[in-house]
Coordinates of C-alpha atoms in Angstrom, one line a residue:
X1 CA 24.0 22.3 -64.9
X2 CA 22.2 20.1 -68.2
X3 CA 23.1 16.7 -67.4
X4 CA 24.4 15.5 -71.3
X5 CA 20.4 15.9 -72.4
X6 CA 20.9 19.7 -73.3
X7 CA 17.3 19.7 -76.0
X8 CA 15.2 18.9 -71.9
X9 CA 13.2 21.2 -70.4
X10 CA 14.8 19.3 -68.2
X11 CA 16.7 21.1 -65.2
X12 CA 19.3 20.0 -62.3
X13 CA 19.9 23.4 -59.8
X14 CA 20.8 23.6 -56.6
X15 CA 17.9 24.9 -55.2
X16 CA -6.1 29.3 -26.7
X17 CA -3.7 24.5 -26.3
X18 CA -5.4 23.2 -29.0
X19 CA -8.5 20.5 -27.4
X20 CA -6.2 17.8 -28.8
X21 CA -3.6 18.8 -26.6
X22 CA -5.3 17.7 -24.0
X23 CA -7.1 14.4 -22.1
X24 CA -10.3 14.4 -19.9
X25 CA -10.8 11.7 -17.6
X26 CA -13.4 11.4 -15.7
X27 CA -14.4 8.1 -13.2
X28 CA -11.8 6.8 -14.5
X29 CA -12.4 6.8 -17.6
X30 CA -10.2 7.8 -20.5
X31 CA -11.4 10.7 -23.5
X32 CA -9.0 11.6 -26.2
X33 CA -8.8 14.0 -28.8
X34 CA -8.2 12.0 -32.0
X35 CA -10.1 8.5 -31.1
X36 CA -13.8 7.6 -30.1
X37 CA -11.9 5.7 -27.5
X38 CA -13.6 5.5 -23.7
X39 CA -11.6 2.6 -21.7
X40 CA -13.4 1.9 -18.0
X41 CA -9.6 1.3 -16.3
X42 CA -9.3 -2.4 -15.3
X43 CA -10.3 -2.4 -11.4
X44 CA -8.3 -6.7 -11.0
X45 CA -5.0 -4.2 -11.4
X46 CA -3.6 -3.1 -8.7
X47 CA -2.2 0.8 -7.5
X48 CA 1.2 1.2 -6.6
X49 CA 1.7 1.3 -3.1
X50 CA 5.3 2.4 -0.8
X51 CA 6.4 -1.6 -1.2
X52 CA 6.0 -1.8 -5.0
X53 CA 9.0 1.5 -5.1
X54 CA 11.2 0.2 -3.0
X55 CA 11.0 -2.8 -4.4
X56 CA 11.5 -1.7 -8.1
X57 CA 14.5 0.9 -6.5
X58 CA 16.5 -1.9 -5.0
X59 CA 16.3 -4.2 -8.3
X60 CA 17.7 -1.7 -10.7
X61 CA 19.0 1.3 -9.1
X62 CA 17.1 4.5 -7.0
X63 CA 18.7 6.1 -10.3
X64 CA 17.0 4.1 -12.5
X65 CA 13.4 5.1 -11.0
X66 CA 11.1 7.7 -11.9
X67 CA 9.0 9.9 -9.5
X68 CA 9.7 13.3 -10.0
X69 CA 6.1 15.0 -12.4
X70 CA 8.5 16.9 -14.3
X71 CA 10.3 14.0 -16.1
X72 CA 7.2 12.1 -16.0
X73 CA 5.3 14.5 -18.5
X74 CA 6.7 13.8 -21.0
X75 CA 6.9 10.5 -21.0
X76 CA 3.2 10.2 -20.2
X77 CA 2.6 12.0 -23.6
X78 CA 3.2 11.1 -27.2
X79 CA 4.9 13.9 -29.6
X80 CA 1.7 14.8 -31.2
X81 CA -0.2 16.2 -27.0
X82 CA -3.2 13.7 -28.8
X83 CA -2.5 11.2 -25.5
X84 CA -1.7 12.4 -22.5
X85 CA -1.9 8.8 -19.4
X86 CA -1.3 9.4 -15.5
X87 CA 1.6 6.9 -14.3
X88 CA 3.6 8.4 -10.8
X89 CA 6.5 5.8 -12.2
X90 CA 9.1 5.2 -15.2
X91 CA 11.5 2.7 -14.7
X92 CA 14.4 2.2 -16.4
X93 CA 16.6 -1.1 -16.3
X94 CA 19.7 -1.8 -17.2
X95 CA 20.0 -5.1 -18.1
X96 CA 17.8 -8.0 -19.4
X97 CA 18.0 -9.9 -15.9
X98 CA 16.2 -6.6 -14.6
X99 CA 14.2 -6.2 -17.2
X100 CA 12.8 -9.8 -16.1
X101 CA 12.5 -9.2 -12.4
X102 CA 10.9 -6.3 -12.7
X103 CA 8.8 -8.0 -14.9
X104 CA 7.8 -10.5 -12.9
X105 CA 6.8 -8.8 -10.0
X106 CA 4.6 -7.0 -11.8
X107 CA 2.7 -9.2 -13.0
X108 CA 2.9 -11.8 -10.1
X109 CA 0.9 -8.8 -8.4
X110 CA -1.0 -7.4 -11.6
X111 CA 0.5 -4.3 -12.3
X112 CA 0.2 -3.0 -15.8
X113 CA 3.0 -1.9 -17.4
X114 CA 3.7 -0.1 -20.6
X115 CA 7.1 0.0 -22.7
X116 CA 8.1 3.3 -24.1
X117 CA 10.8 3.6 -26.2
X118 CA 11.5 7.0 -28.2
X119 CA 8.2 7.2 -27.8
X120 CA 8.1 8.3 -31.2
X121 CA 5.1 6.4 -32.4
X122 CA 2.0 8.0 -33.9
X123 CA -1.4 5.9 -32.7
X124 CA -0.6 5.6 -29.1
X125 CA 1.2 3.3 -28.5
X126 CA 4.1 3.8 -25.2
X127 CA 2.3 5.6 -23.9
X128 CA 0.1 4.9 -20.2
X129 CA -3.5 5.3 -20.5
X130 CA -4.5 5.3 -17.2
X131 CA -1.7 5.2 -13.9
X132 CA 0.5 1.5 -15.7
X133 CA 3.8 1.6 -15.1
X134 CA 6.3 3.0 -17.8
X135 CA 8.8 1.4 -18.5
X136 CA 11.1 2.6 -20.5
X137 CA 14.4 1.3 -23.1
X138 CA 16.5 3.5 -22.7
X139 CA 19.1 2.9 -20.1
X140 CA 19.9 -0.4 -22.4
X141 CA 21.8 1.2 -25.5
X142 CA 24.8 -0.5 -26.2
X143 CA 26.3 -2.2 -30.0
X144 CA 26.8 -5.8 -28.3
X145 CA 29.0 -6.9 -31.4
X146 CA 29.5 -6.4 -35.5
X147 CA 30.0 -9.6 -37.6
X148 CA 31.5 -7.2 -40.5
X149 CA 31.7 -9.9 -42.8
X150 CA 28.5 -11.1 -43.0
X151 CA 26.8 -7.9 -41.7
X152 CA 25.1 -9.3 -38.4
X153 CA 24.8 -6.6 -35.9
X154 CA 23.5 -7.4 -32.4
X155 CA 22.4 -4.7 -30.5
X156 CA 20.8 -3.8 -27.3
X157 CA 16.2 -2.3 -27.8
X158 CA 16.9 1.3 -26.5
X159 CA 19.9 2.2 -29.4
X160 CA 18.5 5.2 -31.4
X161 CA 17.8 4.2 -35.3
X162 CA 20.7 6.9 -36.2
X163 CA 23.7 6.2 -33.4
X164 CA 23.3 2.8 -35.0
X165 CA 23.4 4.2 -39.4
X166 CA 26.0 5.7 -38.1
X167 CA 27.9 3.4 -36.2
X168 CA 27.6 0.8 -39.0
X169 CA 28.1 3.5 -42.5
X170 CA 31.5 4.0 -41.0
X171 CA 31.7 0.1 -41.8
X172 CA 30.7 0.4 -45.1
X173 CA 27.0 -0.7 -43.5
X174 CA 24.2 1.3 -43.2
X175 CA 20.7 0.1 -41.1
X176 CA 17.8 -1.7 -43.8
X177 CA 15.6 1.2 -41.9
X178 CA 15.2 5.4 -42.5
X179 CA 12.6 7.2 -41.1
X180 CA 12.1 10.8 -40.2
X181 CA 12.3 9.6 -36.0
X182 CA 15.6 7.4 -37.0
X183 CA 16.9 10.9 -34.1
X184 CA 14.5 10.5 -31.2
X185 CA 13.5 6.2 -32.5
X186 CA 14.7 3.1 -30.6
X187 CA 15.2 0.2 -32.5
X188 CA 13.4 -1.7 -30.4
X189 CA 9.8 -0.3 -31.1
X190 CA 10.5 0.0 -34.5
X191 CA 10.3 -3.0 -34.7
X192 CA 8.0 -3.8 -31.7
X193 CA 5.5 -1.9 -34.7
X194 CA 7.6 -3.2 -37.2
X195 CA 8.0 -0.1 -39.1
X196 CA 7.9 0.5 -42.5
X197 CA 10.0 3.9 -43.5
X198 CA 11.9 5.2 -46.7
X199 CA 14.1 2.4 -47.6
X200 CA 10.9 -0.6 -47.4
X201 CA 11.8 -1.1 -51.5
X202 CA 15.2 -1.4 -51.5
X203 CA 15.2 -3.2 -48.6
X204 CA 11.7 -4.7 -47.5
X205 CA 10.7 -5.4 -44.6
X206 CA 11.8 -5.2 -41.1
X207 CA 10.6 -9.2 -41.0
X208 CA 12.7 -9.8 -43.5
X209 CA 16.1 -8.4 -41.7
X210 CA 15.2 -10.0 -38.4
X211 CA 18.1 -12.4 -38.1
X212 CA 17.4 -12.8 -34.1
X213 CA 15.8 -11.9 -30.7
X214 CA 16.2 -11.3 -27.2
X215 CA 13.0 -10.4 -24.6
X216 CA 11.0 -10.3 -21.3
X217 CA 7.8 -11.8 -22.2
X218 CA 5.1 -11.4 -19.7
X219 CA 6.2 -13.5 -16.6
X220 CA 9.1 -12.0 -16.7
X221 CA 11.0 -15.7 -18.8
X222 CA 13.6 -13.5 -20.9
X223 CA 13.4 -15.7 -24.6
X224 CA 16.6 -16.7 -25.8
X225 CA 16.2 -16.7 -29.6
X226 CA 19.1 -14.5 -30.1
X227 CA 20.2 -15.9 -33.7
X228 CA 22.6 -14.9 -36.2
X229 CA 21.2 -17.3 -38.6
X230 CA 20.6 -16.1 -42.8
X231 CA 18.9 -19.9 -42.4
X232 CA 16.9 -21.7 -39.8
X233 CA 14.9 -23.7 -40.3
X234 CA 13.8 -25.7 -37.1
X235 CA 9.9 -24.9 -36.4
X236 CA 7.9 -21.5 -35.8
X237 CA 9.7 -18.4 -35.7
X238 CA 9.0 -17.6 -32.3
X239 CA 10.3 -13.6 -32.9
X240 CA 7.9 -13.3 -35.9
X241 CA 4.9 -13.3 -32.7
X242 CA 6.8 -9.7 -31.1
X243 CA 7.5 -8.0 -34.2
X244 CA 5.0 -6.1 -34.7
X245 CA 3.0 -6.8 -31.6
X246 CA 3.4 -3.2 -30.2
X247 CA 4.6 -4.4 -26.4
X248 CA 1.4 -5.9 -25.6
X249 CA 3.3 -9.6 -26.3
X250 CA 6.8 -8.8 -24.6
X251 CA 9.3 -6.4 -24.2
X252 CA 11.7 -6.5 -26.4
X253 CA 15.4 -6.4 -25.5
X254 CA 18.3 -7.4 -27.5
X255 CA 18.7 -7.8 -31.7
X256 CA 20.2 -9.0 -34.1
X257 CA 20.0 -7.6 -37.6
X258 CA 21.2 -8.6 -41.3
X259 CA 23.0 -5.0 -42.5
X260 CA 23.0 -4.7 -46.0
X261 CA 26.5 -2.8 -47.7
X262 CA 26.4 1.2 -47.8
X263 CA 25.8 1.5 -51.5
X264 CA 28.8 3.6 -52.7
X265 CA 27.2 5.5 -55.4
X266 CA 24.2 7.3 -54.2
X267 CA 21.3 9.2 -57.5
X268 CA 18.1 11.7 -55.9
X269 CA 15.5 13.3 -58.2
X270 CA 12.8 15.0 -57.9
X271 CA 10.5 15.4 -59.8
X272 CA 7.5 17.9 -60.7
X273 CA 4.4 16.4 -62.9
X274 CA 0.9 17.1 -63.7
X275 CA -1.4 14.9 -62.7
X276 CA -1.4 11.9 -60.2
X277 CA -2.1 9.9 -63.3
X278 CA 1.5 11.2 -64.7
X279 CA 3.5 9.6 -61.2
X280 CA 1.2 6.5 -62.0
X281 CA 3.2 6.6 -65.1
X282 CA 6.1 7.6 -64.2
X283 CA 6.3 4.5 -61.0
X284 CA 5.5 2.6 -63.9
X285 CA 8.8 2.9 -65.7
X286 CA 10.2 3.5 -62.5
X287 CA 10.6 0.3 -61.7
X288 CA 10.9 -1.0 -65.0
X289 CA 14.3 1.8 -65.5
X290 CA 16.3 1.3 -62.8
X291 CA 14.6 -2.1 -60.9
X292 CA 18.4 -3.2 -60.0
X293 CA 19.9 0.1 -58.3
X294 CA 16.1 1.5 -57.4
X295 CA 16.6 2.0 -53.1
X296 CA 13.0 4.7 -52.6
X297 CA 10.1 6.3 -54.7
X298 CA 8.6 8.3 -52.9
X299 CA 5.7 11.6 -53.6
X300 CA 4.1 14.3 -51.8
X301 CA 1.5 16.5 -53.7
X302 CA 1.2 20.6 -53.6
X303 CA 0.4 21.4 -50.7
X304 CA 2.2 19.0 -48.6
X305 CA 5.5 20.9 -50.5
X306 CA 4.2 24.2 -50.1
X307 CA 4.3 22.9 -46.0
X308 CA 7.8 22.2 -46.0
X309 CA 9.0 25.3 -47.4
X310 CA 7.2 27.7 -44.8
X311 CA 8.1 25.8 -42.1
X312 CA 11.1 24.0 -42.3
X313 CA 14.5 26.1 -41.6
X314 CA 17.0 25.5 -44.0
X315 CA 15.2 24.7 -47.2
X316 CA 15.7 25.8 -50.7
X317 CA 13.1 24.9 -53.0
X318 CA 14.2 23.2 -55.9
X319 CA 12.2 24.5 -58.6
X320 CA 10.9 27.9 -59.5
X321 CA 7.0 26.4 -60.9
X322 CA 4.5 25.2 -58.1
X323 CA 3.5 21.3 -60.0
X324 CA 0.7 19.8 -58.2
X325 CA 2.5 16.9 -57.9
X326 CA 6.2 15.4 -56.9
X327 CA 8.5 12.6 -57.4
X328 CA 12.0 12.5 -54.5
X329 CA 13.6 9.2 -56.6
X330 CA 16.8 8.1 -55.1
X331 CA 19.6 5.1 -56.5
X332 CA 22.1 3.5 -54.9
X333 CA 24.5 1.5 -56.7
X334 CA 28.3 0.2 -56.3
X335 CA 29.2 1.8 -60.3
X336 CA 28.6 5.9 -61.0
X337 CA 28.9 5.6 -64.5
X338 CA 26.1 3.3 -64.1
X339 CA 24.1 4.3 -62.5
X340 CA 24.2 7.9 -63.6
X341 CA 23.8 6.4 -67.4
X342 CA 20.5 4.6 -66.2
X343 CA 18.9 7.9 -64.7
X344 CA 20.0 10.3 -67.5
X345 CA 18.0 7.4 -69.9
X346 CA 14.7 6.9 -67.5
X347 CA 14.5 11.1 -67.4
X348 CA 15.3 11.1 -71.0
X349 CA 12.0 8.9 -71.4
X350 CA 10.3 10.5 -68.5
X351 CA 10.8 14.1 -70.2
X352 CA 10.3 12.6 -74.1
X353 CA 6.6 11.4 -73.4
X354 CA 5.5 14.2 -71.1
X355 CA 4.9 12.5 -68.0
X356 CA 7.6 14.4 -66.6
X357 CA 7.4 18.3 -66.6
X358 CA 10.3 19.9 -65.0
X359 CA 12.9 18.3 -62.5
X360 CA 16.5 18.2 -60.5
X361 CA 18.3 16.1 -59.3
X362 CA 21.4 16.8 -56.7
X363 CA 24.3 17.5 -57.1
X364 CA 26.3 17.4 -54.0
X365 CA 25.2 15.9 -50.6
X366 CA 23.9 19.0 -49.0
X367 CA 21.2 19.0 -51.8
X368 CA 20.6 15.1 -51.9
X369 CA 20.1 16.0 -48.1
X370 CA 17.6 19.3 -48.9
X371 CA 15.8 17.0 -51.3
X372 CA 15.0 14.6 -48.4
X373 CA 14.6 16.9 -45.9
X374 CA 11.4 18.4 -47.5
X375 CA 9.7 14.9 -48.3
X376 CA 10.8 13.7 -44.9
X377 CA 9.4 16.9 -42.5
X378 CA 6.2 17.0 -44.1
X379 CA 5.2 15.6 -40.7
X380 CA 6.9 18.6 -39.0
X381 CA 6.2 21.0 -40.9
X382 CA 2.0 20.5 -39.7
X383 CA 2.6 20.2 -36.6
X384 CA 3.7 23.2 -37.2
X385 CA 0.5 24.6 -38.5
X386 CA -2.4 23.3 -36.7
X387 CA -3.7 20.5 -35.2
X388 CA -2.7 17.4 -37.9
X389 CA -5.2 14.3 -37.8
X390 CA -3.4 11.8 -39.4
X391 CA -4.4 8.9 -41.8
X392 CA -0.9 5.7 -42.5
X393 CA -2.5 3.6 -45.2
X394 CA -1.4 0.5 -47.8
X395 CA -3.8 1.0 -50.2
X396 CA -3.6 -0.1 -54.1
X397 CA -1.3 2.4 -56.1
X398 CA -4.1 3.4 -58.9
X399 CA -6.4 4.0 -56.0
X400 CA -3.4 5.4 -53.8
X401 CA -5.1 9.5 -54.2
X402 CA -8.7 8.9 -54.9
X403 CA -8.3 8.3 -50.9
X404 CA -7.5 12.2 -50.6
X405 CA -8.9 13.8 -53.3
X406 CA -13.0 11.8 -51.5
X407 CA -11.7 13.2 -48.1
X408 CA -11.1 17.3 -49.5
X409 CA -14.5 16.4 -51.2
X410 CA -16.7 15.5 -47.3
X411 CA -14.6 18.6 -45.9
X412 CA -15.0 20.7 -48.1
X413 CA -11.4 21.6 -48.0
X414 CA -9.2 23.3 -50.6
X415 CA -6.7 21.3 -53.0
X416 CA -3.8 24.5 -52.5
X417 CA -2.5 25.9 -49.1
X418 CA -2.4 29.4 -47.9
X419 CA 0.6 30.3 -45.5
X420 CA -0.2 31.7 -42.6
X421 CA -3.9 31.0 -42.8
X422 CA -4.9 28.4 -40.0
X423 CA -8.2 28.8 -40.3
X424 CA -8.8 27.4 -43.7
X425 CA -9.3 22.8 -43.7
X426 CA -6.3 21.6 -45.7
X427 CA -6.2 18.1 -46.9
X428 CA -2.8 16.5 -48.5
X429 CA -1.7 13.7 -49.4
X430 CA 2.0 11.9 -49.4
X431 CA 4.2 8.6 -48.8
X432 CA 5.8 6.1 -49.8
X433 CA 4.6 5.5 -53.1
X434 CA 6.4 2.0 -54.1
X435 CA 4.6 -0.1 -51.4
X436 CA 2.0 1.6 -51.7
X437 CA 2.1 2.7 -48.6
X438 CA -0.5 6.8 -48.1
X439 CA -0.1 9.6 -45.9
X440 CA -3.0 11.3 -45.7
X441 CA -3.3 14.4 -42.9
X442 CA -6.0 16.4 -42.3
X443 CA -5.2 19.7 -40.5
X444 CA -6.7 22.9 -38.7
X445 CA -6.3 25.1 -36.4
X446 CA -7.4 22.7 -33.4
X447 CA -9.2 20.2 -32.2
X448 CA -12.4 20.4 -34.4
X449 CA -14.4 17.1 -33.3
X450 CA -17.0 18.0 -36.2
X451 CA -14.1 17.6 -38.9
X452 CA -12.8 14.8 -37.2
X453 CA -16.8 13.4 -37.2
X454 CA -16.1 13.6 -40.4
X455 CA -13.6 11.8 -41.0
X456 CA -13.9 9.0 -38.8
X457 CA -14.5 6.0 -38.9
X458 CA -15.5 6.9 -43.4
X459 CA -11.6 7.1 -43.5
X460 CA -11.2 3.9 -42.3
X461 CA -14.4 2.0 -44.2
X462 CA -12.8 3.7 -47.2
X463 CA -9.6 1.7 -47.1
X464 CA -11.4 -1.5 -45.8
X465 CA -14.2 -1.3 -49.4
X466 CA -10.1 -1.2 -50.8
X467 CA -9.8 -3.2 -49.4
X468 CA -6.4 -2.4 -48.1
X469 CA -4.7 -2.1 -44.4
X470 CA -6.1 0.7 -41.5
X471 CA -2.6 1.1 -41.1
X472 CA 0.5 0.3 -43.2
X473 CA 3.5 1.0 -40.3
X474 CA 2.5 3.0 -37.3
X475 CA 0.2 0.7 -36.0
X476 CA -3.4 -0.1 -34.4
X477 CA -2.5 1.4 -31.0
X478 CA -4.8 3.1 -28.7
X479 CA -5.5 5.5 -32.2
X480 CA -7.0 2.3 -34.1
X481 CA -7.8 -0.9 -31.9
X482 CA -11.8 0.2 -32.5
X483 CA -11.5 -0.8 -35.9
X484 CA -9.3 -3.4 -36.0
X485 CA -12.2 -5.8 -37.6
X486 CA -11.7 -3.5 -40.9
X487 CA -8.1 -4.3 -41.8
X488 CA -8.1 -7.8 -40.2
X489 CA -10.7 -11.3 -40.9
X490 CA -12.9 -12.3 -36.6
X491 CA -11.3 -15.4 -36.6
X492 CA -7.4 -13.8 -37.1
X493 CA -8.6 -11.5 -34.5
X494 CA -9.4 -14.5 -32.0
X495 CA -6.4 -16.2 -33.2
X496 CA -4.7 -12.6 -31.8
X497 CA -6.1 -12.3 -28.4
X498 CA -5.4 -16.5 -28.3
X499 CA -2.2 -15.1 -28.7
X500 CA -1.9 -12.5 -26.0
X501 CA -3.8 -15.2 -23.5
X502 CA -1.3 -17.5 -23.9
X503 CA 1.7 -15.1 -23.6
X504 CA -0.3 -12.5 -21.1
X505 CA -3.2 -14.4 -19.0
X506 CA -3.0 -11.7 -16.6
X507 CA -3.4 -8.8 -18.7
X508 CA -0.6 -6.3 -18.0
X509 CA 1.7 -5.5 -21.0
X510 CA 0.1 -3.0 -22.3
X511 CA -3.1 -2.3 -21.8
X512 CA -6.1 -1.3 -23.5
X513 CA -4.1 -0.9 -27.2
X514 CA -4.5 -3.0 -30.4
X515 CA -7.5 -4.8 -28.9
X516 CA -11.3 -3.6 -28.9
X517 CA -12.3 -3.0 -26.1
X518 CA -14.6 -5.5 -25.1

């Protein structure tokens, strides 16, 4: 029912295996369907023997050493099935001390390791390239402490993000991070990749919310930096080196996280818009009119919406008419009447000027979840439709959708999406509008090397020409290692390599990742 602006048209309603899945391996060289990498296994890395297995079993217990092929299979593959390793063993330590002993031994004997949390990454960062030992944090999953006065949570790195959020909500707080993989991803992996997500516009980067950290360095040294202080100006902020390092400098074991209060008033609106110029106009109005209560600003194009409506179970069509673009706007505050009045005023002004063509405002929690599901389920829908080439970039907001349009033109792809027709090449755009993060995805029935060669390196060159970042929140991993120079200057990459050499001189931590092959 209308909100008092009855004359407005804004309505509120209750509404054969793909080649990519295969990784061909010949003569110790790794080839993946989503990268041109041709990586040679380092000859100085030791191959495991019975003596190594016995040591691991003695240190962490036989039940925490996985050698069964069926159990290893999902740990060797990323969830998109773009990458597949050949690891014969996975270690699941339960304590920091056990992990320290394992890493000390591996470093001493030059046994390569790949840290793995929930294995939900999209750039091949948490899976082996060859036979690296998988070191899983899944059994390091305890909440250590929570200060309900200051909102400071201390937890193990293997805690699942959604579990932490549920724990905090019961106490009137929430995690400053939220993303589609929250039911599986580990907080340690989130921090190691400096994950972004939909709450970034409100609570900022994880870098600003991590107060302290415990980690194990490649040589087994336990780095004790688990401070809970909001202010500590005594020298280098060492934990920042490991945030975003993608497991190449060590393994995070515990974290002290600053968590915000849970809002008592939330509103979610989905808006239909005629053009991306209108999207930008509404973004400007949102940022000025709702500045004190804005918690998320997302966008998706028509094709993304149709994908969600086609492949997601139990979602409702939000608007009777299709629109070229949609925006999801969420507000969070502590005064329901104040927040609703501000949102109503914003909606009235946007409708009156014609920038918003239609819209729906969630009336209860179920409707809020439905609107969010339409946005967060795009990635899942893409994976059900066909093979997906996924790109996560940061570019100036004004140029964001030109990247999608230029890719459509380059691939001769149609702007529409036809449910059930998997033979068409589709290019879709959606993402975190509030912080300039575009998810540009291309789908084909199966991996097509000709399509892939048209996408890369073109997309990275375009992003670089816009002074953007080739990875906004997913990291570098294997997928983008050879294009690192398009976002980082030569001397910056040299400094990064120097840090890697200092902390991991044997190069045993997550090798073949982040840096271009020598």
